[in-house]
Amino acid sequence: MSVTVGTPVSSVMTNKRRVGALKSLGVLTVGDALTYYPFRVTDPVPLRAIREARIGEPMAFAAEVRAVRVSSSGARGNGRLEVVVDDSAFAASRRQPGAMARLVFFSHKKQYLDWMSGRLRQGTCVVVAGTPGVFNNQLQFTHPEVLTVGVHPTSRYTFVLEENQPLDVRNASLGAPTSPRPDVESPEEGLARVCRPRPVYHASSRISSDHIHDSILDMLRLLAGSGDSAASMPDGAASNADGTGPNGSLTDAAANIPLSGLARAIPDILPERIRADKDLMHRAEAFLNIHDPVSTKEFHRAIATLRYEEAFVCQTALLQARAHAGHASAESCPDVTLRDAMIASLPFNLTGGQREVIDAVAADMSRDHPMQRLLQGEVGSGKTVVALAAMLQAVGSGHQAVLVAPTQVLAEQHHRTITAMVDRMTEQVVSDSDGHPLSAPPVILLTGGMKLAARRRALATAASGEPCIVVATHAAFSKTFQAPNLALAVIDEQHRFGVEQRESLRGKALSGKAPHLLVMTATPIPRTAAMTWFGDLDISWLTELPGGRKPIRTFVVPETDGPLMGSMFAHIRRRIDAGERAYVVCARIDDSDESSEGDLLDDAMATESAQSARNGAAPPPRPLHTVVQIADRLAKLPQFQGVRFATLTGRDDDATKQQVMAGFVSGETPILVATTVIEVGVDVPQASCIVVFDADRFGLSQLHQLRGRVGRGGTSSWAFLVSQAEPGGLGEQRLAVIRDTTDGSTIAEEDLRLRGAGDVLGDAQSGGKSSLKLLRVVKDAELIVDARERAEVLLSEDPELMGEVELSGAVLDFTRGNETYLTSS
């Protein structure tokens, strides 16, 4: 069977339990396995004679088996295998006297003990790696790694001292091999294998890091065998002295994986000249040195190679997309009559930033090639006014515009806001500058939760080509939505939508011309991150808040501080009695909800806590508070007697969400206990307080978003971050950032710096998992700039990458928004 990176794991592994465990980690294909990167690599295991052992410190040595004993104990028949080994020959190479130690193995399976005792018969030469301990005043290694060695009485071998000084010794005391199939051919080979640094993977209760490592090595061997038919070396075949196998192919010293065959199965993506200039490994060599590193130096060099590859593919894709967009044609929208009328009718003055962005958008839309612009604005900075100005420019020029929101709640809110602003415009401005009557353009709502008749009417209006504004959810991407006169698409919170979804809007216009594109986000993005994610777009920033907005006062409240918690609840009751509203946010819905709805740090923190727990340093991570639990708890507090509560979660249907939000806005239920479903765009001017439970488990950018739900009505506002973070710990440091600053860009950079992994946008541009597994947009800013400059040079010489087939395929996969570009062949 020919194995490629696209081959399913289930086709190459017979152990179905392990296949299932790998699937639970997202490893479905051989390519997925290669890009399931270890999160760290262990230090090399030092060589030490038994007399040099240090209790609790790993070591490796060669020895001869002197005695073997199998015993059973206990009612359940638990077995015990004791093996006594003597390291006299190895110790002599280190100028140490020989000594004996005990290797101990426990198991309730007789087959395992029989197999081990058969391997470790008296007289067998072995290589041992493990951590020494003491039992009954004797040195003991419990479940060490043991390799049997095929040795001949006249052979010579070299043991390497810790000072890297080789010393040859006559193998006089090591007898001939007693096992017909030894694990290694020489002590040197065995010691090289067990002493090498080991990659450590994020594991689960179903599969250990060691088993993940073994599985990936098996797949690398299969790939190498498929890439080089001569690479399938029989078990026990020795390598030549120059490191090549019997067929002359390059081999890996420990795993015996031919690099020549692997390179044919995993061709390089980076152009050869760039790889040479940057002194990077071949792609196949990089995968080999990540999953079976010769040294920690080579491991980190391999990681650097694939990190640069990610940057180069990413930047090439973005630059190529930008170039293609520049060659496309779009409808010119020069008429700003409606736009100016709307601005004139506003009950407030635009900020300088809003005017600047509106002018830039107007200039873009007056051209006959599509605008590609990202608008990044602080929470409450007035992005909706900018979007409406652009849409009215399109409608005033005789075309259609669509605004796509990620949720029905947000779409309905946008529809109400835009309708009110358009109505105010026509009431206050009855004619244009030429004296012609000013008529309000239709503002249409289109969501998946609409009643069939209303949905059909909305679809029919859009399909007619009549100049109008359509406010929609994901329904805008469906085939049933047709807008033959579409000239502008506005995407709100654009990271919630995939590249393919945005591209689907290009085919809506009957003319075949691409619509102008304005994407907006309130998610704080560092400028270096924006260059990475949105390198194909022009970027505008709104940092100035409209007049009348008061800063939100933010407090970190330790949950264990009962008096402070009571004061917080009393304060919220006073604000409610004053006619205001309060949000209470939890990460989980109820006890049956195994996954949170927020951008939490659970994976990293759970792993860290679990490791600490194994070391006896900390307990496992505490359970998260739930909406159901907190709503019940707060309703029983004396501070909230007579106050009605409502709950809102992602499980609620659209009708329930509408009803709950209506009750909250009216004040019928002035306290809303919700998940992060309220995070984006929910605008209730009366809301002045927000409480976030388990705040130390949220990303800072998301806390900044949640905080922006209050203070939208010009009143004083408060954000309370309830935390159980350890004093002086990372959680406390992170909350101090959100407490001390309201600058979104600063918060985003600190979020990335402190988290150390993941991306600030939560889900990546694909709408699914992040395509970038190694690249870090803040830490690797200089690397990204270098990759972009080199990609610009390459594309100037070969715009369609006709001479770089592998790179072209990787760029195509990246553009489609999936992860397979990392394993494209």
PDB file of C-alpha atoms in Angstrom, residues 425-517:
ATOM      1  CA  MET A 425     -32.541  61.184   7.698  1.00  0.00           C
ATOM      2  CA  THR A 426     -35.697  61.380   5.560  1.00  0.00           C
ATOM      3  CA  GLU A 427     -37.568  63.287   8.286  1.00  0.00           C
ATOM      4  CA  GLN A 428     -34.887  65.953   8.695  1.00  0.00           C
ATOM      5  CA  VAL A 429     -33.523  66.137   5.150  1.00  0.00           C
ATOM      6  CA  VAL A 430     -36.467  66.191   2.705  1.00  0.00           C
ATOM      7  CA  SER A 431     -34.519  66.987  -0.470  1.00  0.00           C
ATOM      8  CA  ASP A 432     -31.016  66.742  -1.838  1.00  0.00           C
ATOM      9  CA  SER A 433     -28.776  69.670  -2.790  1.00  0.00           C
ATOM     10  CA  ASP A 434     -30.463  69.892  -6.222  1.00  0.00           C
ATOM     11  CA  GLY A 435     -33.929  70.102  -4.673  1.00  0.00           C
ATOM     12  CA  HIS A 436     -34.970  66.568  -5.598  1.00  0.00           C
ATOM     13  CA  PRO A 437     -37.147  64.753  -2.999  1.00  0.00           C
ATOM     14  CA  LEU A 438     -35.134  62.416  -0.763  1.00  0.00           C
ATOM     15  CA  SER A 439     -36.702  58.980  -0.380  1.00  0.00           C
ATOM     16  CA  ALA A 440     -35.632  56.415   2.186  1.00  0.00           C
ATOM     17  CA  PRO A 441     -34.088  53.260   0.721  1.00  0.00           C
ATOM     18  CA  PRO A 442     -35.651  49.972   1.897  1.00  0.00           C
ATOM     19  CA  VAL A 443     -33.837  48.323   4.826  1.00  0.00           C
ATOM     20  CA  ILE A 444     -34.503  44.570   4.693  1.00  0.00           C
ATOM     21  CA  LEU A 445     -33.887  41.981   7.413  1.00  0.00           C
ATOM     22  CA  LEU A 446     -32.966  38.439   6.343  1.00  0.00           C
ATOM     23  CA  THR A 447     -32.266  35.741   8.956  1.00  0.00           C
ATOM     24  CA  GLY A 448     -32.626  32.007   9.166  1.00  0.00           C
ATOM     25  CA  GLY A 449     -35.132  32.313  12.008  1.00  0.00           C
ATOM     26  CA  MET A 450     -37.667  34.422  10.096  1.00  0.00           C
ATOM     27  CA  LYS A 451     -41.133  33.173   9.305  1.00  0.00           C
ATOM     28  CA  LEU A 452     -41.406  31.757   5.799  1.00  0.00           C
ATOM     29  CA  ALA A 453     -43.609  34.530   4.398  1.00  0.00           C
ATOM     30  CA  ALA A 454     -41.363  37.319   5.686  1.00  0.00           C
ATOM     31  CA  ARG A 455     -38.285  35.493   4.434  1.00  0.00           C
ATOM     32  CA  ARG A 456     -39.781  35.108   0.969  1.00  0.00           C
ATOM     33  CA  ARG A 457     -40.634  38.801   0.823  1.00  0.00           C
ATOM     34  CA  ALA A 458     -37.074  39.724   1.822  1.00  0.00           C
ATOM     35  CA  LEU A 459     -35.566  37.372  -0.761  1.00  0.00           C
ATOM     36  CA  ALA A 460     -37.894  38.674  -3.466  1.00  0.00           C
ATOM     37  CA  THR A 461     -36.979  42.319  -2.785  1.00  0.00           C
ATOM     38  CA  ALA A 462     -33.269  41.526  -2.932  1.00  0.00           C
ATOM     39  CA  ALA A 463     -33.692  39.404  -6.083  1.00  0.00           C
ATOM     40  CA  SER A 464     -35.525  42.241  -7.848  1.00  0.00           C
ATOM     41  CA  GLY A 465     -32.331  44.276  -7.985  1.00  0.00           C
ATOM     42  CA  GLU A 466     -34.013  47.288  -6.358  1.00  0.00           C
ATOM     43  CA  PRO A 467     -31.484  49.536  -4.607  1.00  0.00           C
ATOM     44  CA  CYS A 468     -31.744  48.596  -0.941  1.00  0.00           C
ATOM     45  CA  ILE A 469     -29.855  47.721   2.239  1.00  0.00           C
ATOM     46  CA  VAL A 470     -30.024  44.069   3.331  1.00  0.00           C
ATOM     47  CA  VAL A 471     -29.102  43.200   6.913  1.00  0.00           C
ATOM     48  CA  ALA A 472     -28.556  39.446   7.133  1.00  0.00           C
ATOM     49  CA  THR A 473     -27.015  36.590   9.079  1.00  0.00           C
ATOM     50  CA  HIS A 474     -25.363  33.558   7.446  1.00  0.00           C
ATOM     51  CA  ALA A 475     -28.493  33.435   5.259  1.00  0.00           C
ATOM     52  CA  ALA A 476     -26.693  35.879   2.944  1.00  0.00           C
ATOM     53  CA  PHE A 477     -24.282  33.102   1.956  1.00  0.00           C
ATOM     54  CA  SER A 478     -27.033  30.666   0.908  1.00  0.00           C
ATOM     55  CA  LYS A 479     -27.862  29.980  -2.724  1.00  0.00           C
ATOM     56  CA  THR A 480     -31.429  31.203  -2.185  1.00  0.00           C
ATOM     57  CA  PHE A 481     -30.181  34.740  -1.560  1.00  0.00           C
ATOM     58  CA  GLN A 482     -29.682  36.586  -4.818  1.00  0.00           C
ATOM     59  CA  ALA A 483     -28.752  40.269  -5.118  1.00  0.00           C
ATOM     60  CA  PRO A 484     -28.143  40.925  -8.823  1.00  0.00           C
ATOM     61  CA  ASN A 485     -27.314  44.589  -8.231  1.00  0.00           C
ATOM     62  CA  LEU A 486     -24.949  44.036  -5.278  1.00  0.00           C
ATOM     63  CA  ALA A 487     -22.114  46.576  -5.080  1.00  0.00           C
ATOM     64  CA  LEU A 488     -21.059  46.473  -1.397  1.00  0.00           C
ATOM     65  CA  ALA A 489     -20.711  43.757   1.230  1.00  0.00           C
ATOM     66  CA  VAL A 490     -20.083  44.727   4.845  1.00  0.00           C
ATOM     67  CA  ILE A 491     -18.993  41.878   7.140  1.00  0.00           C
ATOM     68  CA  ASP A 492     -19.354  42.579  10.866  1.00  0.00           C
ATOM     69  CA  GLU A 493     -17.031  40.710  13.236  1.00  0.00           C
ATOM     70  CA  GLN A 494     -15.498  39.201  10.136  1.00  0.00           C
ATOM     71  CA  HIS A 495     -13.432  36.511  11.897  1.00  0.00           C
ATOM     72  CA  ARG A 496     -16.705  34.658  12.526  1.00  0.00           C
ATOM     73  CA  PHE A 497     -16.941  33.941   8.792  1.00  0.00           C
ATOM     74  CA  GLY A 498     -14.704  31.839   6.595  1.00  0.00           C
ATOM     75  CA  VAL A 499     -12.878  32.913   3.455  1.00  0.00           C
ATOM     76  CA  GLU A 500     -15.135  30.771   1.267  1.00  0.00           C
ATOM     77  CA  GLN A 501     -18.250  32.355   2.771  1.00  0.00           C
ATOM     78  CA  ARG A 502     -16.988  35.836   1.986  1.00  0.00           C
ATOM     79  CA  GLU A 503     -16.033  34.733  -1.505  1.00  0.00           C
ATOM     80  CA  SER A 504     -19.558  33.392  -2.088  1.00  0.00           C
ATOM     81  CA  LEU A 505     -20.837  36.994  -2.106  1.00  0.00           C
ATOM     82  CA  ARG A 506     -18.752  37.699  -5.203  1.00  0.00           C
ATOM     83  CA  GLY A 507     -21.079  35.614  -7.345  1.00  0.00           C
ATOM     84  CA  LYS A 508     -24.291  37.346  -6.298  1.00  0.00           C
ATOM     85  CA  ALA A 509     -24.118  40.313  -8.710  1.00  0.00           C
ATOM     86  CA  LEU A 510     -25.660  39.674 -12.139  1.00  0.00           C
ATOM     87  CA  SER A 511     -22.920  41.720 -13.785  1.00  0.00           C
ATOM     88  CA  GLY A 512     -20.295  39.320 -12.503  1.00  0.00           C
ATOM     89  CA  LYS A 513     -18.392  42.190 -10.948  1.00  0.00           C
ATOM     90  CA  ALA A 514     -16.981  41.784  -7.468  1.00  0.00           C
ATOM     91  CA  PRO A 515     -18.655  43.813  -4.695  1.00  0.00           C
ATOM     92  CA  HIS A 516     -16.654  46.286  -2.654  1.00  0.00           C
ATOM     93  CA  LEU A 517     -15.763  44.686   0.685  1.00  0.00           C
TER      94      LEU A 517
END
